[in-house]
Tab-separated table of C-alpha atoms in Angstrom:
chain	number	residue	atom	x	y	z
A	137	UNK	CA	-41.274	18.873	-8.110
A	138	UNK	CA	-40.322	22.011	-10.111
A	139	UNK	CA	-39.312	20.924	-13.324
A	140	UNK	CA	-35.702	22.846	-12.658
A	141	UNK	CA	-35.465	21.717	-9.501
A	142	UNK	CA	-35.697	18.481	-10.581
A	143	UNK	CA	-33.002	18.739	-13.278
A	144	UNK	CA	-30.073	20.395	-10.537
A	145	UNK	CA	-31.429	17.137	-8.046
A	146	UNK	CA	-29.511	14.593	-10.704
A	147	UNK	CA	-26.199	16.213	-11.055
A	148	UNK	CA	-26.277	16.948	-7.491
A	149	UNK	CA	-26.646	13.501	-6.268
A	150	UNK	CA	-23.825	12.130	-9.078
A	151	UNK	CA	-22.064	15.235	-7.030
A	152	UNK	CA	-22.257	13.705	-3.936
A	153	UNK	CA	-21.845	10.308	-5.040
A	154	UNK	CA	-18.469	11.587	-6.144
A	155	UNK	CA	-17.688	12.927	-3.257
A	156	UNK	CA	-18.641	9.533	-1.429
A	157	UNK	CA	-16.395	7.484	-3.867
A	158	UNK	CA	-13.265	9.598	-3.071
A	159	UNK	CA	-13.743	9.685	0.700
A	160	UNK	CA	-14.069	5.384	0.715
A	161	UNK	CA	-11.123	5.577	-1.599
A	162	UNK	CA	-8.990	7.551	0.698
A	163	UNK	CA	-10.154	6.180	3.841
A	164	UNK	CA	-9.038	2.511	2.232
A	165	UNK	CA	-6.000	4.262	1.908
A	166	UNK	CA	-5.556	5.468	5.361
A	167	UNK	CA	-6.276	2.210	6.709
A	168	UNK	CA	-2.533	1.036	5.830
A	169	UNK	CA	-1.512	4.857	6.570
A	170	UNK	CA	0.928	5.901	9.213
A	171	UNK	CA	3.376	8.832	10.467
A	172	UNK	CA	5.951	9.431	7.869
A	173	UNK	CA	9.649	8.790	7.951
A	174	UNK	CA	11.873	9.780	10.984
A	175	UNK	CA	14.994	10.336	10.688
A	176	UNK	CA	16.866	8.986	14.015
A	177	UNK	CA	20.513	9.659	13.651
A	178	UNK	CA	23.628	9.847	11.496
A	179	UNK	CA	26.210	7.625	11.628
A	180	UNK	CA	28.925	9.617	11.499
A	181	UNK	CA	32.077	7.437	12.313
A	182	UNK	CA	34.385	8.279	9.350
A	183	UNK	CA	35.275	4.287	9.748
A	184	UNK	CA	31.699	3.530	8.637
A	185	UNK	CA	31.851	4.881	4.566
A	186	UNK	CA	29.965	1.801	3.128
A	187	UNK	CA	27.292	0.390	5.717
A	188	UNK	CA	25.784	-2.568	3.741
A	189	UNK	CA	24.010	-4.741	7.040
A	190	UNK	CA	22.082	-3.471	9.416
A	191	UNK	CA	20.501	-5.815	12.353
A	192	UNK	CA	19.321	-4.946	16.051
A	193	UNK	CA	20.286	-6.205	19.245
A	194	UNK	CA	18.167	-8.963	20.429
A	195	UNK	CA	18.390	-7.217	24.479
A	196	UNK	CA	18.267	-3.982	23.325
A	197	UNK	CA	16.517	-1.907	20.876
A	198	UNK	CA	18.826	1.111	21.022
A	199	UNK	CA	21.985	-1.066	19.986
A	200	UNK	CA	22.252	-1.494	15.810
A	201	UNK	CA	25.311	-3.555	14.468
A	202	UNK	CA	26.596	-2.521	10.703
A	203	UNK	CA	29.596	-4.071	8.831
A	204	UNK	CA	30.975	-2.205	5.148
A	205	UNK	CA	31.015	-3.718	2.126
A	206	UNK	CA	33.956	-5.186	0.309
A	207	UNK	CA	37.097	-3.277	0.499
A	208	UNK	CA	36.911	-2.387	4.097
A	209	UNK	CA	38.427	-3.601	7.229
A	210	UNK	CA	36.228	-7.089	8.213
A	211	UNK	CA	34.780	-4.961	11.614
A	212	UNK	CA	31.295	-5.194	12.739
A	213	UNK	CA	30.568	-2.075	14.455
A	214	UNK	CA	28.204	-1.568	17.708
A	215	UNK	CA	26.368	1.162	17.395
A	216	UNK	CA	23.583	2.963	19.850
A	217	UNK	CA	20.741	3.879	17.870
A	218	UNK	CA	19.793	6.999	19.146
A	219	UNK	CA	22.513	8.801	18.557
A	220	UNK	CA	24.642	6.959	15.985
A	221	UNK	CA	27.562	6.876	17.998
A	222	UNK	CA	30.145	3.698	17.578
A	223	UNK	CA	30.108	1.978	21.106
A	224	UNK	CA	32.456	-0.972	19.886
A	225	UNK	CA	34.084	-2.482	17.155
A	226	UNK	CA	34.582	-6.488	16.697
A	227	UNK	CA	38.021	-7.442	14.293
A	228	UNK	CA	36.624	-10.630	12.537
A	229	UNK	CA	39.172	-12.769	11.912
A	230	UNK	CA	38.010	-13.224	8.378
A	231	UNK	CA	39.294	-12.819	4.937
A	232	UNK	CA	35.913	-11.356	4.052
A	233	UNK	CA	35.288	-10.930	0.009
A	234	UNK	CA	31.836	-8.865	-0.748
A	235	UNK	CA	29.690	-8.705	2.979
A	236	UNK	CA	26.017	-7.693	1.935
A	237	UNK	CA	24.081	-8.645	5.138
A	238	UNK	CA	23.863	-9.311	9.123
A	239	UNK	CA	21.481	-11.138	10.581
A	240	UNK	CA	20.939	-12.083	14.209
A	241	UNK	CA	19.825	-15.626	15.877
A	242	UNK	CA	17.620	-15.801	19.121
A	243	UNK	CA	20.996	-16.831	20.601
A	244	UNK	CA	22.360	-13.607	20.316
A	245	UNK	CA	24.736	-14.913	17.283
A	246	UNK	CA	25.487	-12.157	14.824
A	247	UNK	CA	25.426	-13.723	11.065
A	248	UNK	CA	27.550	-12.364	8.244
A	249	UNK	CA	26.667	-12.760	5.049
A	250	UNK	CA	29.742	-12.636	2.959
A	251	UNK	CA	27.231	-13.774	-0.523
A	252	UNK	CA	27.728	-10.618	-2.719
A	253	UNK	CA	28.625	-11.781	-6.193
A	254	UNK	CA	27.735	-9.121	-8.831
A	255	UNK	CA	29.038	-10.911	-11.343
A	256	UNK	CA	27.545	-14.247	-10.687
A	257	UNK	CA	30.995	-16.227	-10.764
A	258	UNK	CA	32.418	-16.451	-7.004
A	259	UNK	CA	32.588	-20.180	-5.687
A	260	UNK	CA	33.759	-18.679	-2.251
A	261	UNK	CA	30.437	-17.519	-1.098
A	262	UNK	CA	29.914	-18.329	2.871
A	263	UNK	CA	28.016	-17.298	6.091
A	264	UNK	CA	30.424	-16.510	9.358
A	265	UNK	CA	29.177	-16.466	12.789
A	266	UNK	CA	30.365	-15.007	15.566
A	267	UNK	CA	29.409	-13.360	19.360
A	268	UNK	CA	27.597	-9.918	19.586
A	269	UNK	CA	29.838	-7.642	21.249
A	270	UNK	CA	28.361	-4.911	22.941
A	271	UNK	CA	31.353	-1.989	23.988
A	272	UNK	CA	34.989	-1.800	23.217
A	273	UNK	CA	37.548	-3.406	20.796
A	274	UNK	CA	38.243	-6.850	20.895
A	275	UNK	CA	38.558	-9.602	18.102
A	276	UNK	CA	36.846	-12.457	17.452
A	277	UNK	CA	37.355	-15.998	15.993
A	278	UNK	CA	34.292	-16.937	13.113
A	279	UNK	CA	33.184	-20.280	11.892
A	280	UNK	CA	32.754	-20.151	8.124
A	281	UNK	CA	29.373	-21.726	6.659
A	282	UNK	CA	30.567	-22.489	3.075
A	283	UNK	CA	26.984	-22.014	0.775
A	284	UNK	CA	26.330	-23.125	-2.968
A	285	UNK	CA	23.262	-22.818	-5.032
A	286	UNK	CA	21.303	-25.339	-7.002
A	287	UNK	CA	21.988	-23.043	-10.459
A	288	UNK	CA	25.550	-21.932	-9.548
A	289	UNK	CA	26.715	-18.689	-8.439
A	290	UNK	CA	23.871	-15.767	-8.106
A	291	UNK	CA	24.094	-12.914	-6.517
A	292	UNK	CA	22.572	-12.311	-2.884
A	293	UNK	CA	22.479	-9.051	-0.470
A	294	UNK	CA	20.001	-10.028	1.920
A	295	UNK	CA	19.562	-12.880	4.989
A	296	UNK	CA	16.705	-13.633	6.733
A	297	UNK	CA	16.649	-15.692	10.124
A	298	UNK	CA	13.746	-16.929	11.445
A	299	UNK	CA	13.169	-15.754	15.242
A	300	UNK	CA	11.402	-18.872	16.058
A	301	UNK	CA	12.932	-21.480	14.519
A	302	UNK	CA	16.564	-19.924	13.976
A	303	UNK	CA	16.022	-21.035	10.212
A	304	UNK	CA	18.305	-18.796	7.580
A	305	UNK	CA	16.797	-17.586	4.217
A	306	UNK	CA	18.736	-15.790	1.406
A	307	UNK	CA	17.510	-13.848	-1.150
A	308	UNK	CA	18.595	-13.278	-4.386
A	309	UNK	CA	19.100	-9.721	-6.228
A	310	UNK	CA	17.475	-10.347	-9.440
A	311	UNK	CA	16.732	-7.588	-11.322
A	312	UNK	CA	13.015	-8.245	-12.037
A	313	UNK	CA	12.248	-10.737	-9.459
A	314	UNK	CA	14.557	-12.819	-6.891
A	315	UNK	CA	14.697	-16.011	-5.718
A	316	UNK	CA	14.116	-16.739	-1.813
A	317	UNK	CA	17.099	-19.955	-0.589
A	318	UNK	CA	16.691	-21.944	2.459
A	319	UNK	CA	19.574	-23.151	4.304
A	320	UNK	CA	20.178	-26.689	5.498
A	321	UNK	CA	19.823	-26.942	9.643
A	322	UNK	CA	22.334	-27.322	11.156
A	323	UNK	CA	24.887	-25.577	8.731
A	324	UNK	CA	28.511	-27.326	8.323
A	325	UNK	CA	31.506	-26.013	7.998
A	326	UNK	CA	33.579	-28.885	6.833
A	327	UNK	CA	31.209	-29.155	3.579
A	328	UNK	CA	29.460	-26.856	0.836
A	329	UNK	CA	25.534	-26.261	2.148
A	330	UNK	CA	23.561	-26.764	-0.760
A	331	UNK	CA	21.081	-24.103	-0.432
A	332	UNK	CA	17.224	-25.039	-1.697
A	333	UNK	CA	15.573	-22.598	-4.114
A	334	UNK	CA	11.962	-21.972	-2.674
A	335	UNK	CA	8.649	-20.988	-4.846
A	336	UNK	CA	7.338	-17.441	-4.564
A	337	UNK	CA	7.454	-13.733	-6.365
A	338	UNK	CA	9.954	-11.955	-4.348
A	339	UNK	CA	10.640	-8.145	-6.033
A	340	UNK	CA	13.755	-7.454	-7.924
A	341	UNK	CA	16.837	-6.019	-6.452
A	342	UNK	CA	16.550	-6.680	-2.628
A	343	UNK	CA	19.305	-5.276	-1.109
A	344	UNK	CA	18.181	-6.338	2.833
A	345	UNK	CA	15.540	-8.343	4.941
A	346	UNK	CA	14.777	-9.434	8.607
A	347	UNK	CA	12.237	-11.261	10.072
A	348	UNK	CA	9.574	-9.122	12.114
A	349	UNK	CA	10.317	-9.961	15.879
A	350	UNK	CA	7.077	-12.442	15.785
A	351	UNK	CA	8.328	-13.926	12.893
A	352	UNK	CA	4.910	-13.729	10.880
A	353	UNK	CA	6.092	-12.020	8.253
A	354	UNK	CA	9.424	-10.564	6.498
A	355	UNK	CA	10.454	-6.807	5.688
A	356	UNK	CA	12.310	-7.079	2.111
A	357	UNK	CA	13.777	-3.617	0.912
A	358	UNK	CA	14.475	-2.897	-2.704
A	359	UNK	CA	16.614	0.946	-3.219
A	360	UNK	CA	13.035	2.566	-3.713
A	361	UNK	CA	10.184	0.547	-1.690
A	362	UNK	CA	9.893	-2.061	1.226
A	363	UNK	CA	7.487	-5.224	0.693
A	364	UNK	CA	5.976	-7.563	3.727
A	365	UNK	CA	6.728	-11.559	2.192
A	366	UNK	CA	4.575	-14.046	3.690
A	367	UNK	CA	7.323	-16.526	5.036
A	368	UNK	CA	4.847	-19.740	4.106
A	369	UNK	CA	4.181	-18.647	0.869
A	370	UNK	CA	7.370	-16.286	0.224
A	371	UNK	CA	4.768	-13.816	-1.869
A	372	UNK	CA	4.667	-10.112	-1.130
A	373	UNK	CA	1.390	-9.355	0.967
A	374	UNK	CA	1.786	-5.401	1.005
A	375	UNK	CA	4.349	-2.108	0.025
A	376	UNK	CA	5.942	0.638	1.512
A	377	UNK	CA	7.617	3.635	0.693
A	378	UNK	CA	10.971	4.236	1.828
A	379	UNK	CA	12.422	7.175	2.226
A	380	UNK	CA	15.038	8.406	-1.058
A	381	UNK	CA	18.590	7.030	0.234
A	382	UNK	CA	22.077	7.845	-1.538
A	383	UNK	CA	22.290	3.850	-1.804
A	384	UNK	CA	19.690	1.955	0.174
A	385	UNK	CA	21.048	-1.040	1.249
A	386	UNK	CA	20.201	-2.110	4.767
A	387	UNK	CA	17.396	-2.254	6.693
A	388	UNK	CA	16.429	-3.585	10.884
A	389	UNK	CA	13.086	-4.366	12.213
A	390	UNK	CA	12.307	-3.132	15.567
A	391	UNK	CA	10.366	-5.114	18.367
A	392	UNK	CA	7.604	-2.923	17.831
A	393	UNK	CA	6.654	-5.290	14.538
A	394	UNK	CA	5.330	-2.241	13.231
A	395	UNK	CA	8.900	-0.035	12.089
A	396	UNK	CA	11.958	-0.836	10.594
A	397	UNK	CA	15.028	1.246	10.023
A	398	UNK	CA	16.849	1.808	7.015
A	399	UNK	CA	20.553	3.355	6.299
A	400	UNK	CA	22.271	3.866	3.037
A	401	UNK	CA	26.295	3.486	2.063
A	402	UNK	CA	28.265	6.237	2.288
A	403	UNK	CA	29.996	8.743	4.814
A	404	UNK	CA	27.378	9.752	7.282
A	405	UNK	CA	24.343	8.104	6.438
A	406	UNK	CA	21.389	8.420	8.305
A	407	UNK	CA	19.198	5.809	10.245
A	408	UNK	CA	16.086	6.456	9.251
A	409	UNK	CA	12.705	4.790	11.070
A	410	UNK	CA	9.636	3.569	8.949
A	411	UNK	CA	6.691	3.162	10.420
A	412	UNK	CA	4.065	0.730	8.678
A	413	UNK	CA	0.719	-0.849	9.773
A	414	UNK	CA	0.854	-4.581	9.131
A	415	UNK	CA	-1.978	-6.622	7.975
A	416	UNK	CA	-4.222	-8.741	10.302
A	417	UNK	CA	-3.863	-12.293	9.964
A	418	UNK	CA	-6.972	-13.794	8.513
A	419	UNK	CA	-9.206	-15.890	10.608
A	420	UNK	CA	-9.049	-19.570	9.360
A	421	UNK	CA	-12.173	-20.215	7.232
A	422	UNK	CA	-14.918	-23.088	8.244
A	423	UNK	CA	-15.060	-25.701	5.684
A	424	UNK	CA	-18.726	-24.167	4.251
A	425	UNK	CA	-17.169	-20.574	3.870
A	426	UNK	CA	-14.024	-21.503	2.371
A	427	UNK	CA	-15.848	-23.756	-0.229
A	428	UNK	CA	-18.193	-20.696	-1.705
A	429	UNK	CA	-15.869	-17.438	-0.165
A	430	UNK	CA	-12.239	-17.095	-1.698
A	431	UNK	CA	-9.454	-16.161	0.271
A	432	UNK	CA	-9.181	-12.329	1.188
A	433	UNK	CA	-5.777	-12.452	-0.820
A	434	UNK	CA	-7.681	-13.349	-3.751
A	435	UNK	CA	-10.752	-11.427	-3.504
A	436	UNK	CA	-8.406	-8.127	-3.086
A	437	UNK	CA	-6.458	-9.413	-6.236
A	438	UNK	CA	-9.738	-9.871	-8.217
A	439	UNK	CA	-10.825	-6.530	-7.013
A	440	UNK	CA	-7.469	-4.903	-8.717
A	441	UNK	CA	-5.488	-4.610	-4.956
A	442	UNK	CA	-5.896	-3.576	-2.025
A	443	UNK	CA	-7.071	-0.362	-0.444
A	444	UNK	CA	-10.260	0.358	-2.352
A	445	UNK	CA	-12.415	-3.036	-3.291
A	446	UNK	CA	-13.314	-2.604	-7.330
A	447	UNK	CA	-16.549	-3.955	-6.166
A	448	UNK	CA	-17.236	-0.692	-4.654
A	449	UNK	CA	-16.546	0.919	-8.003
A	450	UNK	CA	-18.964	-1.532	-9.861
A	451	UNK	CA	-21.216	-0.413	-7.218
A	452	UNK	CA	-21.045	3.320	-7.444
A	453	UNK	CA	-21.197	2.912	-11.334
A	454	UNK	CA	-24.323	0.322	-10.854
A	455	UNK	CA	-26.023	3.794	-8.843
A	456	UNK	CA	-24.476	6.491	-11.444
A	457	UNK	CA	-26.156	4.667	-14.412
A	458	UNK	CA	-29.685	4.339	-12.528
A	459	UNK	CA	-29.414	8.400	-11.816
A	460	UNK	CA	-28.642	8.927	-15.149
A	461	UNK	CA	-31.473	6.920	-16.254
A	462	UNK	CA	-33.795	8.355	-13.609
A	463	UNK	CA	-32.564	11.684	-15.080
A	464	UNK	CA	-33.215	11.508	-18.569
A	465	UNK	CA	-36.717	10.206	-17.763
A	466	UNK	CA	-37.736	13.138	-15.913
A	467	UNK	CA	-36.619	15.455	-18.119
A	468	UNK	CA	-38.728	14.249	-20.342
A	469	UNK	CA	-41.469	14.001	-18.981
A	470	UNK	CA	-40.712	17.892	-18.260
């Protein structure tokens, strides 16, 4: 081979090996990719100035529930998706203190979580349940769920239920990591329910979560990002962007099990729709793999994350190195 020649073929091929790296790179990327953010509609009732739950019909997945935060009349409002029009209003007849979250039961049971406490001091904090209504004004009577915690009072935004076991989960809103509660089932209301702190790295300041609709995973949103939790292990499994908010606080999966919406507080805040790509549950390992191959989980966390497998940049500098080598030996014997 010319002697030139031969000198352009090594920085060619590092070139193209380049090029190669960045394309597996962005492909591992676009594996987890989807369409962007969609905004659906504005809730524009001038009743609703401080949304703080969000949950979805469990007969219909164009009718949203909200309820305000403290300070507000205790209403949950009806809403139809689409358009963000109020269809009905519901009086609870509550003396409601600090209402972060509502959550729904396979039952059709809304679930108010009256658990804000951002000064880690109330002793009132409860859960109140009550019937979904879908159009019109009426009122309803609630049964009040009193709920401690095994370190005392802690501050909570978000409520999980389980759609195939009807099992509640709080979470706290710690500022660099919260703490995921299971409730005692059946709840009382004649008695405190000692809720049970559960292992796990939950993010800091969750502000919402809900069950996907197969229950094999939960959405948890911070003000900035989303994270799938892995409801046996309570660890997050994957992120997502969400959209810049005035105040993120709530967030409803849809039945899809692959979007979620997401509102903020404030006058006429939009429902916006996330769209995400969850991860395939791994196969269950035979005894002989599991004892020599580590859990994908692990391998992933080894590798530095997910998306692009370091072992594919060990790789590509394994090849760089021999080109380099393979280079400098030609050249001299140029």
């Amino acid at each position: 081979m010319n002697p030139r020649h031969r000198r352009l073929l090594i920085p060619g091929l590092l070139i193209a090996l380049l090029v190669v790296v960045v394309i597996a790179s962005l492909a591992g990327k676009a594996d987890a990719a989807t369409d962007g953010p969609q905004r659906v509609s504005t809730l524009d009732d001038p009743r609703i100035n401080e949304s703080s739950g969000l949950v979805l019909s469990i007969d219909d997945a164009d009718r949203a529930y909200t309820i305000n935060d403290s300070g507000s009349a205790p209403i949950v409002y009806a809403l139809d998706v689409p358009s963000g029009r109020t269809v009905g209003t519901t009086r609870v007849d509550a003396d409601l203190v600090d209402t972060e979250a509502l959550s729904i039961d396979t039952e059709g049971t809304l679930w108010i979580a009256d658990t804000g406490d951002n000064r880690s001091t109330r002793t009132d904090a409860a859960l109140y349940s009550l019937p979904a209504a879908e159009q019109g004004s009426s009122a309803a009577a609630v049964t009040r769920y009193p709920v401690t915690y095994p370190g005392g009072p802690i501050d909570v935004e978000a409520l999980a239920v389980d759609p195939r076991t009807g099992d509640k989960f709080l979470i706290s809103k710690g500022l660099f990591g919260g703490t995921v509660f299971s409730l005692p089932d059946p709840l009382v209301a004649d008695q405190p329910n000692e809720a049970v702190a559960l292992k796990g790295e939950v993010p800091g300041l969750v502000t919402d979560a809900a069950f996907a609709k197969d229950g094999r995973h939960v959405v948890a949103r911070t003000y900035t990002s989303a994270y799938l939790l892995d409801p046996a292990t309570w660890d997050s499994v994957m992120s997502i962007d969400v959209p810049s908010l005035e105040q993120g606080e709530t967030l409803a999966t849809e039945p899809s099990g692959r979007s979620f919406l997401v509102g903020s507080e404030g006058a006429d805040s939009p429902l916006v729709r996330v769209s995400y790509s969850p991860p395939a549950p791994a196969p269950e390992p035979t005894a002989s793999v599991a004892a020599v191959q580590p859990p994908v989980a692990a391998r992933e966390q080894a590798a530095g994350g997910t998306g692009f497998p370091g072992a594919t940049w060990f790789w590509a500098l394994v090849v760089v190195g021999l080109l380099t080598a393979i280079g400098a030996a030609a050249t001299r014997r140029s």
